[in-house]
Amino acid sequence: MDKKAIQQKITALRSELMEHNLKYYVQNIPVISDYDFDQKMKELQALEMENPEFADTNSPTLRVGNDSNQNFKQIKHKYPMLSLGNTYNQGELRDFDNRIRKAIGDDFRYVCELKFDGTAIGLTYKGGKLVQAVTRGDGQQGDNVTPNVKTIQSIPLVLQGNDYLPEFEIRGEIFMPHKVFERLNKKRVAESNSPFANPRNAASGSIKMIQSSEVAKRHLDCFLYYFLSDSAVDDSHARSLEKAKEWGFKVSEHMKLAKSMEEVFDFINYWENERENLPYDIDGCVIKVDSLKQQNDLGFTSKSPRWAISYKFKAERVHTKLLSIDFQVGRTGAITPVANLEPVALAGTTVKRASLHNADVIQNLDVRIGDRVFVEKGGEII
Ligand code: IVH
């Protein structure tokens, strides 16, 4: 093959693999087998290796990560990364609603979203390409974790279509799905490492790892929920996120427009029960005024927007008394210590027993019978 043909082949493979990534990770409609996908990826890796002049920092081959040692550079956020005010009951939400009606009248609608329990990330795209990924940090500046974020398969490196904004930031939450979390903790315990307390800690720990090839093995995922740019995509936040979906971002399908607080409460009540059936953790709901113009009129306090608020579900962490420890022998002969606890209500269930994984964990935690212990629900109960 001459150089021109090689370049064409590389370009074709890149766009084909990106297309398959989108179908597999975002749209959930894979059209080729994993085997065929791997073959194409290997072919592209080989071509890129042999022809370094055609390197591209957004090639899908970079998803597998590299082993170079990075020190995270601090990057100042172009738009400060604020958090949300919290509410814990309907009364506090009604107060929020009243404040909004007082400021902008009654002609508006809310978008209700899930509050993903992971770690916040800001992604900057220029000319349709991912150029930077920065953690929240202190809200003013965060860690540049771009190579690590590039290993997250559902985050597009290059956008789809041609109507994306020339430059924008999109924010979202990096999380670890329950299945991945459970697998990871099992492996850690088997290797005598202490397990992560919950998927959130696992996600935030993973995104800060030094080697991006290790991050790639953590199979993180990311939902996007907030645009920041000098020119808007659309006046409606919900429609802007629809656009984001078209460009290849993973946007939650569990979003709902609401005209009244009754509809907002219905959404919250529904998810308070239904969350246990989700394959990832949420810790509440987020309620946002949909119109960007109205968001703008409402503005921000020094800490958070006046146009959005979170509603936090009841604690997923409670404490109780450790009554005794049993040792269970599994099918393979492995011994697992199990804590018998004073029954305690946690996220809709009563917890009486919890795995302590192995003897090392007991020793590390220095747990003793009669101690008061925290019980936390992650993907599994710990
Ligand atoms: S919107 C200006 N939407 O919860 C604030 N945040 O303390 C824009 N989060 O910082 C944030 N799910 O890390 C928004 N659907 C969602 C969210 C969400 C989770 C996180 C995010 C935020 C924190 C609020």
XYZ file of C-alpha atoms and ligand atoms in Angstrom:
406
model
C 0.000 0.000 0.000
C 1.313 3.459 -0.753
C 1.246 6.166 1.908
C -1.940 7.719 0.606
C -3.771 4.395 0.640
C -2.485 3.716 4.169
C -3.728 7.073 5.353
C -7.129 6.405 3.810
C -7.268 2.994 5.435
C -6.388 4.492 8.844
C -9.024 7.189 8.502
C -11.643 4.647 7.418
C -10.831 2.307 10.320
C -10.958 5.167 12.815
C -14.372 6.328 11.736
C -15.664 2.767 11.528
C -14.461 2.000 15.074
C -15.899 5.242 16.401
C -19.222 4.382 14.822
C -19.166 0.929 16.465
C -18.175 2.452 19.812
C -21.175 4.734 19.643
C -23.510 1.879 18.704
C -22.145 -0.348 21.449
C -21.585 1.982 24.375
C -24.136 4.725 23.863
C -26.953 3.403 21.719
C -26.763 -0.196 22.975
C -27.249 -1.614 19.486
C -23.968 -3.330 18.597
C -23.809 -4.376 14.952
C -20.557 -6.352 14.906
C -19.177 -8.999 17.224
C -16.601 -8.149 19.897
C -14.184 -10.342 18.007
C -14.573 -8.394 14.754
C -14.263 -5.164 16.673
C -11.004 -6.310 18.296
C -9.625 -7.396 14.926
C -10.281 -3.972 13.431
C -8.780 -2.294 16.480
C -5.648 -4.434 16.183
C -5.379 -3.648 12.487
C -5.586 0.063 13.225
C -3.060 -0.209 16.074
C -0.596 -1.951 13.757
C -1.056 0.622 10.992
C -0.594 3.497 13.414
C 2.489 1.932 14.898
C 4.079 1.489 11.499
C 3.019 4.936 10.269
C 3.506 7.363 13.157
C 3.139 10.359 10.829
C -0.611 9.677 10.778
C -0.955 9.786 14.567
C -4.067 11.447 15.944
C -4.563 12.271 19.609
C -8.207 11.277 19.265
C -7.790 7.938 17.588
C -9.970 5.176 19.105
C -6.765 3.192 19.733
C -5.979 5.617 22.565
C -8.955 4.211 24.443
C -6.779 1.366 25.634
C -4.616 3.901 27.476
C -0.879 4.203 27.743
C 1.573 3.467 30.482
C 3.360 6.770 30.718
C 3.547 8.318 34.125
C 1.523 11.477 34.425
C 1.490 14.078 37.090
C -1.833 15.785 36.971
C -1.532 19.377 35.979
C -3.856 21.877 37.595
C -6.147 23.621 35.139
C -8.258 26.625 35.904
C -11.921 26.131 35.016
C -13.133 28.541 32.365
C -16.507 28.458 34.132
C -16.259 27.747 37.888
C -17.509 24.293 38.780
C -20.236 24.974 41.312
C -22.286 22.472 43.199
C -26.007 22.381 43.868
C -28.044 23.396 46.891
C -29.531 20.355 48.629
C -33.064 19.686 49.775
C -34.214 16.705 51.810
C -37.989 17.041 51.907
C -40.967 18.343 49.977
C -41.194 21.499 52.086
C -37.684 22.596 51.126
C -38.475 21.897 47.488
C -41.642 24.008 47.719
C -39.507 26.855 49.109
C -37.233 26.536 46.075
C -40.271 26.582 43.780
C -41.682 29.668 45.523
C -38.387 31.539 45.173
C -38.382 30.796 41.451
C -42.000 31.839 40.924
C -41.342 35.059 42.787
C -38.404 35.865 40.520
C -39.649 34.824 37.072
C -43.395 34.244 37.384
C -45.289 31.043 36.575
C -44.487 30.577 32.902
C -41.655 28.042 33.026
C -41.058 24.341 33.236
C -38.669 22.125 35.120
C -36.496 19.295 33.909
C -36.213 16.491 36.457
C -33.046 14.410 36.279
C -31.346 11.690 38.246
C -28.511 12.707 40.515
C -25.697 10.371 39.546
C -23.447 9.401 42.403
C -19.970 9.534 40.981
C -17.337 12.147 40.386
C -17.862 15.345 38.392
C -15.942 15.992 35.185
C -15.778 18.875 32.711
C -15.021 17.962 29.093
C -13.889 20.602 26.619
C -14.410 20.079 22.886
C -12.862 22.176 20.156
C -13.699 21.611 16.512
C -15.625 18.488 17.521
C -12.657 16.931 19.318
C -12.140 16.225 22.985
C -9.226 18.409 24.033
C -9.425 18.448 27.815
C -11.001 16.708 30.787
C -10.742 18.341 34.197
C -12.018 17.211 37.608
C -13.875 19.556 39.935
C -10.884 20.148 42.227
C -11.780 23.094 44.409
C -14.330 24.385 41.903
C -11.912 27.014 40.573
C -9.270 24.639 39.297
C -9.056 20.891 38.954
C -6.824 18.038 37.780
C -6.158 17.536 34.113
C -7.111 13.861 33.733
C -7.559 13.888 29.946
C -5.612 10.670 29.130
C -7.570 8.791 31.808
C -10.908 10.114 30.615
C -10.088 9.060 27.070
C -10.230 5.445 28.239
C -13.944 5.815 29.030
C -15.573 4.207 26.055
C -18.862 6.102 26.192
C -17.142 9.507 26.031
C -16.791 10.540 22.380
C -13.288 11.585 21.334
C -14.662 12.987 18.089
C -18.240 14.189 17.765
C -20.850 12.945 15.338
C -22.599 15.140 12.775
C -21.588 18.659 11.804
C -23.842 20.974 13.804
C -21.886 20.888 17.049
C -20.696 24.127 18.633
C -17.131 25.015 17.598
C -16.084 25.210 21.232
C -17.891 24.181 24.388
C -17.612 22.435 27.690
C -19.977 19.686 28.769
C -20.122 18.433 32.323
C -21.208 15.152 33.706
C -20.581 12.457 36.207
C -18.092 9.637 35.886
C -19.389 6.544 37.646
C -18.670 2.862 38.084
C -21.569 0.536 37.236
C -22.533 -1.950 39.981
C -21.369 -4.987 38.037
C -17.909 -3.509 37.481
C -17.699 -2.440 41.117
C -18.571 -5.886 42.402
C -16.073 -7.560 40.104
C -13.356 -5.082 41.063
C -13.909 -5.511 44.810
C -13.901 -9.300 44.542
C -10.598 -9.108 42.737
C -9.130 -6.659 45.237
C -10.111 -8.842 48.163
C -8.696 -11.923 46.432
C -5.429 -10.007 46.084
C -5.560 -8.890 49.745
C -6.280 -5.263 48.902
C -9.014 -3.513 50.836
C -12.232 -3.188 48.865
C -13.637 0.205 47.866
C -16.412 1.333 50.184
C -18.780 2.197 47.345
C -18.882 2.762 43.575
C -18.394 6.512 44.012
C -15.076 6.068 45.797
C -14.064 3.478 43.244
C -14.848 5.896 40.395
C -13.067 8.883 41.910
C -10.079 6.733 42.874
C -9.892 5.197 39.417
C -9.953 8.470 37.499
C -6.926 9.670 39.481
C -4.769 6.640 38.763
C -1.368 7.323 37.331
C -1.470 4.857 34.462
C -4.286 5.304 31.994
C -3.978 1.646 30.942
C -5.014 0.772 34.514
C -7.916 3.220 34.318
C -9.030 1.493 31.104
C -9.383 -1.741 33.087
C -11.763 -0.061 35.540
C -14.516 0.221 32.887
C -15.834 3.563 34.034
C -18.841 5.192 32.431
C -20.135 8.763 32.208
C -23.476 10.551 31.928
C -23.429 14.151 30.672
C -25.905 16.689 32.014
C -24.768 20.290 31.644
C -23.545 22.461 28.768
C -21.346 25.502 29.152
C -20.507 27.692 26.196
C -20.509 31.277 25.094
C -23.258 30.571 22.549
C -26.191 28.307 23.397
C -27.185 25.166 21.494
C -30.860 25.758 22.211
C -32.806 27.769 24.780
C -34.116 24.534 26.282
C -31.742 22.563 28.507
C -33.629 19.350 27.660
C -33.357 19.964 23.918
C -29.666 20.847 24.267
C -29.090 17.463 25.865
C -30.994 15.824 22.986
C -28.465 17.502 20.705
C -25.631 16.247 22.887
C -27.020 12.741 22.384
C -26.951 13.233 18.607
C -23.314 14.284 18.820
C -22.498 11.004 20.563
C -22.702 11.791 24.284
C -24.303 9.460 26.758
C -27.281 11.331 28.154
C -29.678 9.704 30.586
C -33.029 8.699 29.181
C -34.564 9.205 32.624
C -35.256 12.908 32.250
C -38.699 14.378 32.596
C -40.227 17.759 31.965
C -42.545 18.992 34.721
C -44.987 21.888 34.827
C -45.892 21.625 38.503
C -44.386 20.564 41.812
C -46.809 17.620 41.838
C -45.124 16.300 38.704
C -41.714 16.896 40.301
C -42.745 14.916 43.406
C -44.069 12.104 41.228
C -40.673 11.862 39.539
C -38.836 11.846 42.881
C -41.142 9.280 44.473
C -40.880 7.034 41.463
C -37.057 7.034 41.516
C -36.786 6.748 45.268
C -38.291 3.254 44.838
C -37.011 2.421 41.405
C -33.373 3.317 41.986
C -32.600 -0.126 43.323
C -33.254 -1.481 39.838
C -30.729 0.827 38.174
C -27.335 -0.667 37.307
C -25.565 2.321 38.907
C -25.949 4.474 42.028
C -27.980 7.633 42.251
C -28.265 9.600 45.468
C -31.203 11.809 44.595
C -32.784 13.859 41.827
C -31.846 17.203 40.333
C -34.530 19.741 39.419
C -33.588 22.419 36.881
C -35.441 25.295 35.221
C -35.455 24.286 31.549
C -35.085 27.634 29.757
C -31.520 28.961 29.556
C -32.834 32.484 29.379
C -34.743 31.985 32.603
C -31.697 30.283 34.151
C -29.771 33.377 33.253
C -32.379 35.662 34.828
C -32.244 33.627 38.022
C -28.435 33.545 38.120
C -26.177 32.134 40.796
C -25.378 32.672 44.436
C -21.669 32.479 45.294
C -21.965 28.716 45.712
C -24.707 27.373 43.482
C -27.231 28.175 40.774
C -30.615 29.607 41.777
C -32.214 27.745 38.873
C -31.440 24.231 40.051
C -31.499 22.207 43.227
C -30.905 18.653 44.299
C -33.234 16.465 46.290
C -31.277 13.906 48.282
C -32.684 10.479 49.042
C -32.540 9.075 52.541
C -29.109 7.984 53.737
C -27.554 4.939 52.218
C -25.211 4.754 55.177
C -26.325 4.002 58.707
C -24.644 2.690 61.790
C -25.461 -0.291 63.928
C -23.881 -2.796 66.313
C -21.707 -5.719 65.295
C -23.174 -8.738 67.141
C -20.986 -11.591 65.971
C -18.948 -12.883 63.057
C -19.611 -16.151 61.211
C -17.166 -17.831 58.891
C -18.717 -19.213 55.738
C -16.994 -21.793 53.612
C -17.687 -21.274 49.937
C -17.841 -23.831 47.118
C -14.162 -23.335 46.360
C -13.168 -23.706 49.993
C -12.561 -19.970 50.427
C -13.534 -18.703 53.859
C -15.576 -15.517 54.025
C -16.261 -13.826 57.343
C -19.814 -12.497 57.618
C -20.887 -9.906 60.151
C -24.151 -10.406 62.051
C -25.542 -6.980 62.753
C -28.271 -5.528 64.890
C -30.976 -5.223 62.199
C -31.024 -1.748 60.694
C -33.051 -0.142 57.900
C -30.949 0.892 54.926
C -32.217 2.191 51.607
C -35.505 0.340 51.811
C -34.231 -3.004 53.140
C -33.373 -4.364 56.563
C -29.745 -5.328 56.872
C -28.807 -8.077 59.298
C -25.682 -9.503 57.724
C -22.808 -8.096 55.707
C -19.743 -9.672 54.145
C -16.410 -8.731 55.681
C -14.658 -10.204 52.641
C -11.657 -11.839 54.345
C -9.584 -11.934 57.498
C -7.261 -9.156 56.264
C -10.181 -6.785 56.014
C -11.163 -7.548 59.625
C -7.612 -6.913 60.722
C -7.263 -3.699 58.699
C -10.512 -2.327 60.009
C -9.776 -3.668 63.505
C -13.443 -4.541 63.958
C -14.445 -6.233 67.184
C -17.676 -7.683 68.453
C -19.781 -5.038 70.144
C -18.334 -2.219 67.995
C -20.606 0.279 66.344
C -20.050 -0.054 62.608
C -21.130 1.807 59.521
C -23.116 -0.124 56.993
C -23.070 1.330 53.535
C -24.957 0.237 50.498
C -22.964 0.344 47.302
C -23.498 -1.980 44.387
C -23.582 -4.608 47.104
C -23.974 -4.283 50.830
C -20.714 -3.854 52.682
S -26.107 19.835 37.306
C -24.296 24.200 38.415
N -27.139 17.464 37.069
O -24.125 16.616 41.801
C -24.415 22.783 38.835
N -25.346 17.747 38.620
O -23.732 19.094 44.135
C -24.650 21.897 37.679
N -24.670 15.653 39.739
O -21.775 19.086 41.022
C -24.738 20.486 38.080
N -26.129 14.348 38.748
O -21.319 16.540 40.368
C -26.212 18.210 37.708
N -28.156 15.412 36.732
C -27.233 16.140 37.336
C -26.332 15.605 38.276
C -25.400 16.437 38.903
C -25.129 14.403 39.605
C -23.591 16.036 40.659
C -22.608 17.025 40.111
C -22.870 18.275 40.895
C -23.346 17.691 42.195
C -24.237 18.651 42.957
